[in-house]
PDB file of N, CA and C in Angstrom:
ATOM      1  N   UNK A   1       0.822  -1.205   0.000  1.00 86.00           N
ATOM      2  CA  UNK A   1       0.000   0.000   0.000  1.00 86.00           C
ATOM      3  C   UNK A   1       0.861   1.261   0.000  1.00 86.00           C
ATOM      4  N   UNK A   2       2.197   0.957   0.616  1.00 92.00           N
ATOM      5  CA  UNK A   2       2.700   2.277   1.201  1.00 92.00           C
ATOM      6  C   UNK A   2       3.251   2.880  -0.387  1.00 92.00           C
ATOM      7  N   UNK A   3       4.023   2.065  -1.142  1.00 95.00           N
ATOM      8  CA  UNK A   3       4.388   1.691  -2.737  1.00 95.00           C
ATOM      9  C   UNK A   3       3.332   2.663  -3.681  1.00 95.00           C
ATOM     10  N   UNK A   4       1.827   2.386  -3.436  1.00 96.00           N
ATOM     11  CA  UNK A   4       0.572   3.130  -3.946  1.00 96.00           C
ATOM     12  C   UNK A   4       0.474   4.999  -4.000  1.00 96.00           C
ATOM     13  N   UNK A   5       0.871   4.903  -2.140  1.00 96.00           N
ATOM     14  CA  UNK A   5       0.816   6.326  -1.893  1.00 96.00           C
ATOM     15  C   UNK A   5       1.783   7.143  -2.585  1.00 96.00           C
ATOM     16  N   UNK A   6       3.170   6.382  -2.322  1.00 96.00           N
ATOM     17  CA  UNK A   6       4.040   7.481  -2.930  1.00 96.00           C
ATOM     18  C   UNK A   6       4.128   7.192  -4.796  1.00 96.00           C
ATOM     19  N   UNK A   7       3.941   6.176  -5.215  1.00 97.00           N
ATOM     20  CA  UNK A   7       3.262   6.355  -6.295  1.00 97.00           C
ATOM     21  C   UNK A   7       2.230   7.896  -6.724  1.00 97.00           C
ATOM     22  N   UNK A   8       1.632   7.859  -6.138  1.00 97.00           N
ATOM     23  CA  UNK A   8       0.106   8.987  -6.137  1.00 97.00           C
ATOM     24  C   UNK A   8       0.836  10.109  -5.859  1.00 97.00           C
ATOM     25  N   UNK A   9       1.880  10.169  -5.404  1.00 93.00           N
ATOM     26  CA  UNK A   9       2.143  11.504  -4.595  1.00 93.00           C
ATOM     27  C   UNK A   9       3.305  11.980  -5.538  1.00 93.00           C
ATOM     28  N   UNK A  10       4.128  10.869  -6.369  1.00 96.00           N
ATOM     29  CA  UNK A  10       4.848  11.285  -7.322  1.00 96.00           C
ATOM     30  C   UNK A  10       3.732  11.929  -8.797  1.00 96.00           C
ATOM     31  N   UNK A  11       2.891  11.132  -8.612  1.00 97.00           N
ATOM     32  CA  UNK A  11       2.037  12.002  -9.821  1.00 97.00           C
ATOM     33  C   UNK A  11       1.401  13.277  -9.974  1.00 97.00           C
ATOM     34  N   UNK A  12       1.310  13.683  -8.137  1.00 93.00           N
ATOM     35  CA  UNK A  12       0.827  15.200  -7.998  1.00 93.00           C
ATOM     36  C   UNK A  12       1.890  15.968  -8.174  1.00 93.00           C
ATOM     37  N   UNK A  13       3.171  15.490  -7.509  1.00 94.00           N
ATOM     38  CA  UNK A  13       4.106  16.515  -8.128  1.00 94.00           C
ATOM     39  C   UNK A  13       4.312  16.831  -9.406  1.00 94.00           C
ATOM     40  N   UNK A  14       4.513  15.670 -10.327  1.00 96.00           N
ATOM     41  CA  UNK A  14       4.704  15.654 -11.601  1.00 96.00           C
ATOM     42  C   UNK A  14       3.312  16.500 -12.068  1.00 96.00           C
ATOM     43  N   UNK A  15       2.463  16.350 -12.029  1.00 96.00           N
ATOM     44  CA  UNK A  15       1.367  17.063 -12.102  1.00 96.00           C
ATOM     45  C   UNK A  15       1.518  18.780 -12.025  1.00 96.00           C
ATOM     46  N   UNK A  16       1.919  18.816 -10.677  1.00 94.00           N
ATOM     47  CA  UNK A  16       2.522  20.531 -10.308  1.00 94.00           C
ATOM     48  C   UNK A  16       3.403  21.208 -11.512  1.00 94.00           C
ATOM     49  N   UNK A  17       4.361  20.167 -11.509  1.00 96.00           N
ATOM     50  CA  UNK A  17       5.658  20.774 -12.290  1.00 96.00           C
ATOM     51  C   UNK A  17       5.065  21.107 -13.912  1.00 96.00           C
ATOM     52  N   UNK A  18       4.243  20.136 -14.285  1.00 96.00           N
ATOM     53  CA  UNK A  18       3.835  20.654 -15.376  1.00 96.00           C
ATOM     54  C   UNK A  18       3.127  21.554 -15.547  1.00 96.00           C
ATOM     55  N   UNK A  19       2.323  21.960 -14.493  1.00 94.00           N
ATOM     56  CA  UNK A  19       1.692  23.538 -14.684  1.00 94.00           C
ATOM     57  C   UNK A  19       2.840  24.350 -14.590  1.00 94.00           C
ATOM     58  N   UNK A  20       3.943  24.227 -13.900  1.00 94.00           N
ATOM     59  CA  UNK A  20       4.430  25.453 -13.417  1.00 94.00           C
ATOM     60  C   UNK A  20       5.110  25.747 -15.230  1.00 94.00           C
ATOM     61  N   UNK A  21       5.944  24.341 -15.812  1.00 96.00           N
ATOM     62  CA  UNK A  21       6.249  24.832 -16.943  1.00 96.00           C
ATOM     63  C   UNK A  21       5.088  25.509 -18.056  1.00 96.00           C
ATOM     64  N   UNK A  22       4.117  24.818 -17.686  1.00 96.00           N
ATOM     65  CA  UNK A  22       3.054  25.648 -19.169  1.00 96.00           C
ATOM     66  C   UNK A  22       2.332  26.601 -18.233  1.00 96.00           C
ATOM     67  N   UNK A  23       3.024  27.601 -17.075  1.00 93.00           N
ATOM     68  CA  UNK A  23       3.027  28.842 -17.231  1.00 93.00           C
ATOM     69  C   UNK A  23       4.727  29.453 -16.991  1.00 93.00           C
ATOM     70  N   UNK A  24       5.382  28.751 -18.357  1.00 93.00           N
ATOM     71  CA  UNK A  24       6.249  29.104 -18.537  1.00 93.00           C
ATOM     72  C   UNK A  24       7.708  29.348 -17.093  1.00 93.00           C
ATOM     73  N   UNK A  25       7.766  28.587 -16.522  1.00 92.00           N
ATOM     74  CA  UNK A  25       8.945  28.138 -15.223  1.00 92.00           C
ATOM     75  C   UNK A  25       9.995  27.390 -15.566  1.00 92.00           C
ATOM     76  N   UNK A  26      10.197  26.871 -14.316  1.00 93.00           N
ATOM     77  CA  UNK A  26      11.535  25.640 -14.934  1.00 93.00           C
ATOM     78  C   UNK A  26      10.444  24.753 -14.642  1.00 93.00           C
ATOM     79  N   UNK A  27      10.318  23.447 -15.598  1.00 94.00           N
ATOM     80  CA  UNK A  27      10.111  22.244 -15.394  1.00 94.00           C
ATOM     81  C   UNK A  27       9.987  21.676 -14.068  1.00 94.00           C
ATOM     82  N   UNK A  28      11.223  21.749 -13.490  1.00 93.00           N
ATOM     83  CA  UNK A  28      11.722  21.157 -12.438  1.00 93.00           C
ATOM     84  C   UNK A  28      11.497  21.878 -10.752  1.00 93.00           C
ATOM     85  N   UNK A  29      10.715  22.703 -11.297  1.00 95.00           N
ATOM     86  CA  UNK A  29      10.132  23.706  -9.752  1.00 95.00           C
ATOM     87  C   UNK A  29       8.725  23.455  -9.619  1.00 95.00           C
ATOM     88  N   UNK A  30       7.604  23.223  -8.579  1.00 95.00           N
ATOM     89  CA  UNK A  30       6.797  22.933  -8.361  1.00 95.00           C
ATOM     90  C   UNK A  30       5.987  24.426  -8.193  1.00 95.00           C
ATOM     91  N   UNK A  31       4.517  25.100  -8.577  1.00 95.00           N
ATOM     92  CA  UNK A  31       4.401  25.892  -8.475  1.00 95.00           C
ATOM     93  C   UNK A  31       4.075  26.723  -7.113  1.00 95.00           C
ATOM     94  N   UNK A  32       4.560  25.945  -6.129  1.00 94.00           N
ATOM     95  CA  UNK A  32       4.279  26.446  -4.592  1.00 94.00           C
ATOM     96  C   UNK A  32       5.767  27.090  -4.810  1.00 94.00           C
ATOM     97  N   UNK A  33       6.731  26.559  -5.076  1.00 95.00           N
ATOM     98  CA  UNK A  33       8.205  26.840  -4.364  1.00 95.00           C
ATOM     99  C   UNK A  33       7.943  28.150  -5.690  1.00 95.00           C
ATOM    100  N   UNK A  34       7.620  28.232  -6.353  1.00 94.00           N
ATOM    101  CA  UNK A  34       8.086  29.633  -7.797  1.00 94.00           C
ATOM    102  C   UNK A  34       6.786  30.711  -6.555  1.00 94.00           C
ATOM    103  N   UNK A  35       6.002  30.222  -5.931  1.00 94.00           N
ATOM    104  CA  UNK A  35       4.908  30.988  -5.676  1.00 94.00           C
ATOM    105  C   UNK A  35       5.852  31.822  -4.162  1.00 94.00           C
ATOM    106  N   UNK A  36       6.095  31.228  -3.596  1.00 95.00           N
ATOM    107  CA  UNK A  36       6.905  31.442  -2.713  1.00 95.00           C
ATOM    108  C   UNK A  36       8.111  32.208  -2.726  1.00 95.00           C
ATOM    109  N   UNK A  37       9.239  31.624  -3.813  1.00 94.00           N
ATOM    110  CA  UNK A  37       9.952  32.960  -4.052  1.00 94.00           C
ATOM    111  C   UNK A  37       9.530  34.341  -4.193  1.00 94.00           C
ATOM    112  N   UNK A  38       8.430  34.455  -5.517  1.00 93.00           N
ATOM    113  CA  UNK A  38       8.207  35.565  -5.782  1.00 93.00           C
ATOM    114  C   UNK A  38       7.401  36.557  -4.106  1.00 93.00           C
ATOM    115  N   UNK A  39       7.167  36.063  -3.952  1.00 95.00           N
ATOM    116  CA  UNK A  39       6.158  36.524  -2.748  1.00 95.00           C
ATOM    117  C   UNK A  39       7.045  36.972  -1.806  1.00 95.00           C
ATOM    118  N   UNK A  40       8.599  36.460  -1.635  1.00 94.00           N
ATOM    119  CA  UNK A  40       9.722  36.965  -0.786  1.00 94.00           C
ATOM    120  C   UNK A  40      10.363  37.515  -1.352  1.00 94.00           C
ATOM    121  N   UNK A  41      10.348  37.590  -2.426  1.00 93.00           N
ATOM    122  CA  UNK A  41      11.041  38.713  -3.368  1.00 93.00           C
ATOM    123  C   UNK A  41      10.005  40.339  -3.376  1.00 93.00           C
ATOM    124  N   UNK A  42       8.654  39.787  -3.587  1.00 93.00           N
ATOM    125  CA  UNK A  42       8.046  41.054  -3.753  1.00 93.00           C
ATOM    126  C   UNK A  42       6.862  41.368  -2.775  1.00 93.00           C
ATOM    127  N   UNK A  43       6.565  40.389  -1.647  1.00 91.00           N
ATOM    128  CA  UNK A  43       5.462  40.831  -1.010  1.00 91.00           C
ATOM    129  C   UNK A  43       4.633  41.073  -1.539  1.00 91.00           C
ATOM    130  N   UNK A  44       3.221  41.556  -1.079  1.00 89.00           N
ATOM    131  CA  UNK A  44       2.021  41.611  -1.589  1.00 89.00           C
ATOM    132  C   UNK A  44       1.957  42.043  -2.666  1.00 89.00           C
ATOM    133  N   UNK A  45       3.047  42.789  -3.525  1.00 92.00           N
ATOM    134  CA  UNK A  45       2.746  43.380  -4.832  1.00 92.00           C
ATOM    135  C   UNK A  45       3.238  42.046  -5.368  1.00 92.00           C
ATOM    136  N   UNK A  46       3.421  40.650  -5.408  1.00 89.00           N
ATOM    137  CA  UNK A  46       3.349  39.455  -5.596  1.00 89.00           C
ATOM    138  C   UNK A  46       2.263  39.409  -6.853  1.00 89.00           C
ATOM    139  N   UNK A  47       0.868  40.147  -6.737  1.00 92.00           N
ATOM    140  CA  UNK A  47      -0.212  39.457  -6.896  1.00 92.00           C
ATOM    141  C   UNK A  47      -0.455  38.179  -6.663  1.00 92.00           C
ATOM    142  N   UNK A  48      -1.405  37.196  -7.864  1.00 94.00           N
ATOM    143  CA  UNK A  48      -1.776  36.398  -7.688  1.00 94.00           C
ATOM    144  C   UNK A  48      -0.804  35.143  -6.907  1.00 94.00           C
ATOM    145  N   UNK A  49       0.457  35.295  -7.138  1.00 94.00           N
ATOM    146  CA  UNK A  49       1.497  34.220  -5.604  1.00 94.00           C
ATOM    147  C   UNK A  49       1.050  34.540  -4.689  1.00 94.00           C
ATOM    148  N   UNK A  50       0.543  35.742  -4.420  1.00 95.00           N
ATOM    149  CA  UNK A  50       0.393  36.088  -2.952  1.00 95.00           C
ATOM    150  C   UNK A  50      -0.838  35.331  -2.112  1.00 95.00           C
ATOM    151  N   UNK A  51      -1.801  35.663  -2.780  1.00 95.00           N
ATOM    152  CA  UNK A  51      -3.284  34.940  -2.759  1.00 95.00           C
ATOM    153  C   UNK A  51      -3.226  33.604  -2.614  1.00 95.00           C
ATOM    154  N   UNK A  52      -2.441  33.086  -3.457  1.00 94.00           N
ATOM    155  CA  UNK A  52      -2.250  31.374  -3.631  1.00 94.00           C
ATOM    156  C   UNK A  52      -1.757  30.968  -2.761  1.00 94.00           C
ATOM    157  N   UNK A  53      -0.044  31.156  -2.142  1.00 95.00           N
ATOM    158  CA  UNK A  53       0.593  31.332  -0.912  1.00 95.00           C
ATOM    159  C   UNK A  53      -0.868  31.279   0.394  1.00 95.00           C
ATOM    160  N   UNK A  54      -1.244  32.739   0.285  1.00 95.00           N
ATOM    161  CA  UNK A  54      -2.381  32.831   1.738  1.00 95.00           C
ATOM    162  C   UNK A  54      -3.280  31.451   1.498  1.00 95.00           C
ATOM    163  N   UNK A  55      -3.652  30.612   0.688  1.00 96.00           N
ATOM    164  CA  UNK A  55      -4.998  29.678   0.630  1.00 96.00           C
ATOM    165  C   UNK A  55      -3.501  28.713   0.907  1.00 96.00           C
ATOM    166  N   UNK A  56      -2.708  28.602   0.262  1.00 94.00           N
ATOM    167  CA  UNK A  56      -2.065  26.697   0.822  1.00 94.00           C
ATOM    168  C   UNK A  56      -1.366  26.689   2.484  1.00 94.00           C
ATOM    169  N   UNK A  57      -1.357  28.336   2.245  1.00 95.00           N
ATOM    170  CA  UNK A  57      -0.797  28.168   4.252  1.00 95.00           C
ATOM    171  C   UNK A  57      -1.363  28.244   4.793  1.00 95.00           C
ATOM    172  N   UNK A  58      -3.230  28.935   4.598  1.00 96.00           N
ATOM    173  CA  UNK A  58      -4.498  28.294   5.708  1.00 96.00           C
ATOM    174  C   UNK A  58      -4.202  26.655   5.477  1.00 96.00           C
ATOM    175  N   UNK A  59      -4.285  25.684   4.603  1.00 94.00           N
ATOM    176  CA  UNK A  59      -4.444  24.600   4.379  1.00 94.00           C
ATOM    177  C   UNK A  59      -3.147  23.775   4.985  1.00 94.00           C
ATOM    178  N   UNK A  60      -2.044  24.224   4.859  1.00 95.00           N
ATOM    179  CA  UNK A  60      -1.276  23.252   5.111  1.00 95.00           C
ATOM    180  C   UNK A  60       0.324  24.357   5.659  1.00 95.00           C
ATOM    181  N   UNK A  61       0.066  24.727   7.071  1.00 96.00           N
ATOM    182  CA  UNK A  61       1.102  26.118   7.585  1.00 96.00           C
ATOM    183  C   UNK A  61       2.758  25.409   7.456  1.00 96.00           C
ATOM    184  N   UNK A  62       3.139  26.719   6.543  1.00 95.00           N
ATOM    185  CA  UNK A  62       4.294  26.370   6.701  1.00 95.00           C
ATOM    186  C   UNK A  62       4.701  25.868   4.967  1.00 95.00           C
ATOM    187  N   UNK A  63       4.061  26.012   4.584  1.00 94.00           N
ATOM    188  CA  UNK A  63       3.985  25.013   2.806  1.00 94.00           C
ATOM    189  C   UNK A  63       4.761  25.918   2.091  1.00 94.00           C
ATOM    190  N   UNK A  64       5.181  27.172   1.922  1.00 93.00           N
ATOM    191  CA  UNK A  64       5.778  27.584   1.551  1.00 93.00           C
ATOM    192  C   UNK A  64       7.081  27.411   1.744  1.00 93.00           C
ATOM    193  N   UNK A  65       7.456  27.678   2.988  1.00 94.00           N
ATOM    194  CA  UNK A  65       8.868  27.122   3.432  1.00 94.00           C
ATOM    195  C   UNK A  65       9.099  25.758   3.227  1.00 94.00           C
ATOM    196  N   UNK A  66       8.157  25.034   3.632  1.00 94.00           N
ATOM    197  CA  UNK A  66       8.411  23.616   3.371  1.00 94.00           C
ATOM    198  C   UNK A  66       8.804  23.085   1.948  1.00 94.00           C
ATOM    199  N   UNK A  67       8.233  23.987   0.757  1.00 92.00           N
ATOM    200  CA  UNK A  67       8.051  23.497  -0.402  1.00 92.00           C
ATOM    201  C   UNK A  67       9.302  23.745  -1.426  1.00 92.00           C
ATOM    202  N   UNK A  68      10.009  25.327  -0.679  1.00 94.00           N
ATOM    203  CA  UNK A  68      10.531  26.130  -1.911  1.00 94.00           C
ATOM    204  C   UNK A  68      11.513  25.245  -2.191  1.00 94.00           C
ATOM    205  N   UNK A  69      12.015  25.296  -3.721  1.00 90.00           N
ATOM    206  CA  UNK A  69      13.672  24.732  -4.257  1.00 90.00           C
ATOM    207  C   UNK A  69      14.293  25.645  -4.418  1.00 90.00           C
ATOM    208  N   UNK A  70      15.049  26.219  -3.731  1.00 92.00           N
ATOM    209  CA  UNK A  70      15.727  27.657  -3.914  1.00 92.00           C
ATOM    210  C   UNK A  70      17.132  26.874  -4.936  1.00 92.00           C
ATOM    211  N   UNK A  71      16.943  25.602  -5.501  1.00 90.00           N
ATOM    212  CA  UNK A  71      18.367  25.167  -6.636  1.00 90.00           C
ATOM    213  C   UNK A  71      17.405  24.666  -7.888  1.00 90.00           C
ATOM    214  N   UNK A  72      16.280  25.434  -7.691  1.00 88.00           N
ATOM    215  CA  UNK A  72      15.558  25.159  -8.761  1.00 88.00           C
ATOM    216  C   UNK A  72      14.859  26.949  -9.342  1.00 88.00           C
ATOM    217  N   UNK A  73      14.501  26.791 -10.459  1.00 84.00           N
ATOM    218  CA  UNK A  73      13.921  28.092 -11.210  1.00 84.00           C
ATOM    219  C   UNK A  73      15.184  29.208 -12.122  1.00 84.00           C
ATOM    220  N   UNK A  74      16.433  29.437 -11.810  1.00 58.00           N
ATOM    221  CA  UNK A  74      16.992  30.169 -12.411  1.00 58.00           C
ATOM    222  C   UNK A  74      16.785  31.475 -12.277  1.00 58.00           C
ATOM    223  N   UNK A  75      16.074  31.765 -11.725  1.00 55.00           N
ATOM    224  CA  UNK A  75      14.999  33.299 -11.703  1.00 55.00           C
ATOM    225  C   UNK A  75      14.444  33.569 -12.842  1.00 55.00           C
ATOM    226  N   UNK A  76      14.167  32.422 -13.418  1.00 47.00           N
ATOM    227  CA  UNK A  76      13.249  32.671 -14.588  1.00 47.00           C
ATOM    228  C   UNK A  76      11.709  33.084 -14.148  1.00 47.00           C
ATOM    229  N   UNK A  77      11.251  32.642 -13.046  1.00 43.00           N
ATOM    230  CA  UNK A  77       9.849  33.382 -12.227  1.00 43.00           C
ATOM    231  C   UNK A  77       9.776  34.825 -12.171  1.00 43.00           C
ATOM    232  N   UNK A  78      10.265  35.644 -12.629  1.00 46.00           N
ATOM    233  CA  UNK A  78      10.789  36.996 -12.328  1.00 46.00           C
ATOM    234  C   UNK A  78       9.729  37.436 -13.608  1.00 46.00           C
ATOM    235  N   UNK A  79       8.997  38.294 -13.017  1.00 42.00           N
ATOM    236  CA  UNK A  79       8.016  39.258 -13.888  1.00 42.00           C
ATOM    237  C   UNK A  79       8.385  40.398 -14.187  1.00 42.00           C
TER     238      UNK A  79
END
């Protein structure tokens, strides 16, 4: 069973990463950790990271820190 979960849990990431690239990221960054930089880079003028950030850290505190790849993105997240 345990084999199942992380199965499932490799597919949400993989899942993540592909949004983050087809809104144009690195591949290889999940869109919490790109959501997270920007948001410590720019604070509330973040926009929409910012919002997203506030809903996954009611849901799950700490997800930002927990999540970021600071050896992932390039600063290609940079608006």
């Amino acid at each position: 069973m345990e084999s199942v979960k992380r199965y499932l849990w490799n597919l949400l990431i993989a899942i993540d990463q592909l949004g983050n690239a087809l809104l144009a990221g690195d591949p290889d960054e999940t869109i919490s950790s790109r959501a997270y930089k920007h948001v410590k880079a720019k604070g509330r003028d973040s926009g929409v990271n910012y919002y997203l950030l506030l809903i996954l850290e009611a849901i799950d505190p700490g997800h930002g820190r927990k999540t970021v790849e600071w050896d992932e993105g390039h600063g290609r997240d940079e608006e």
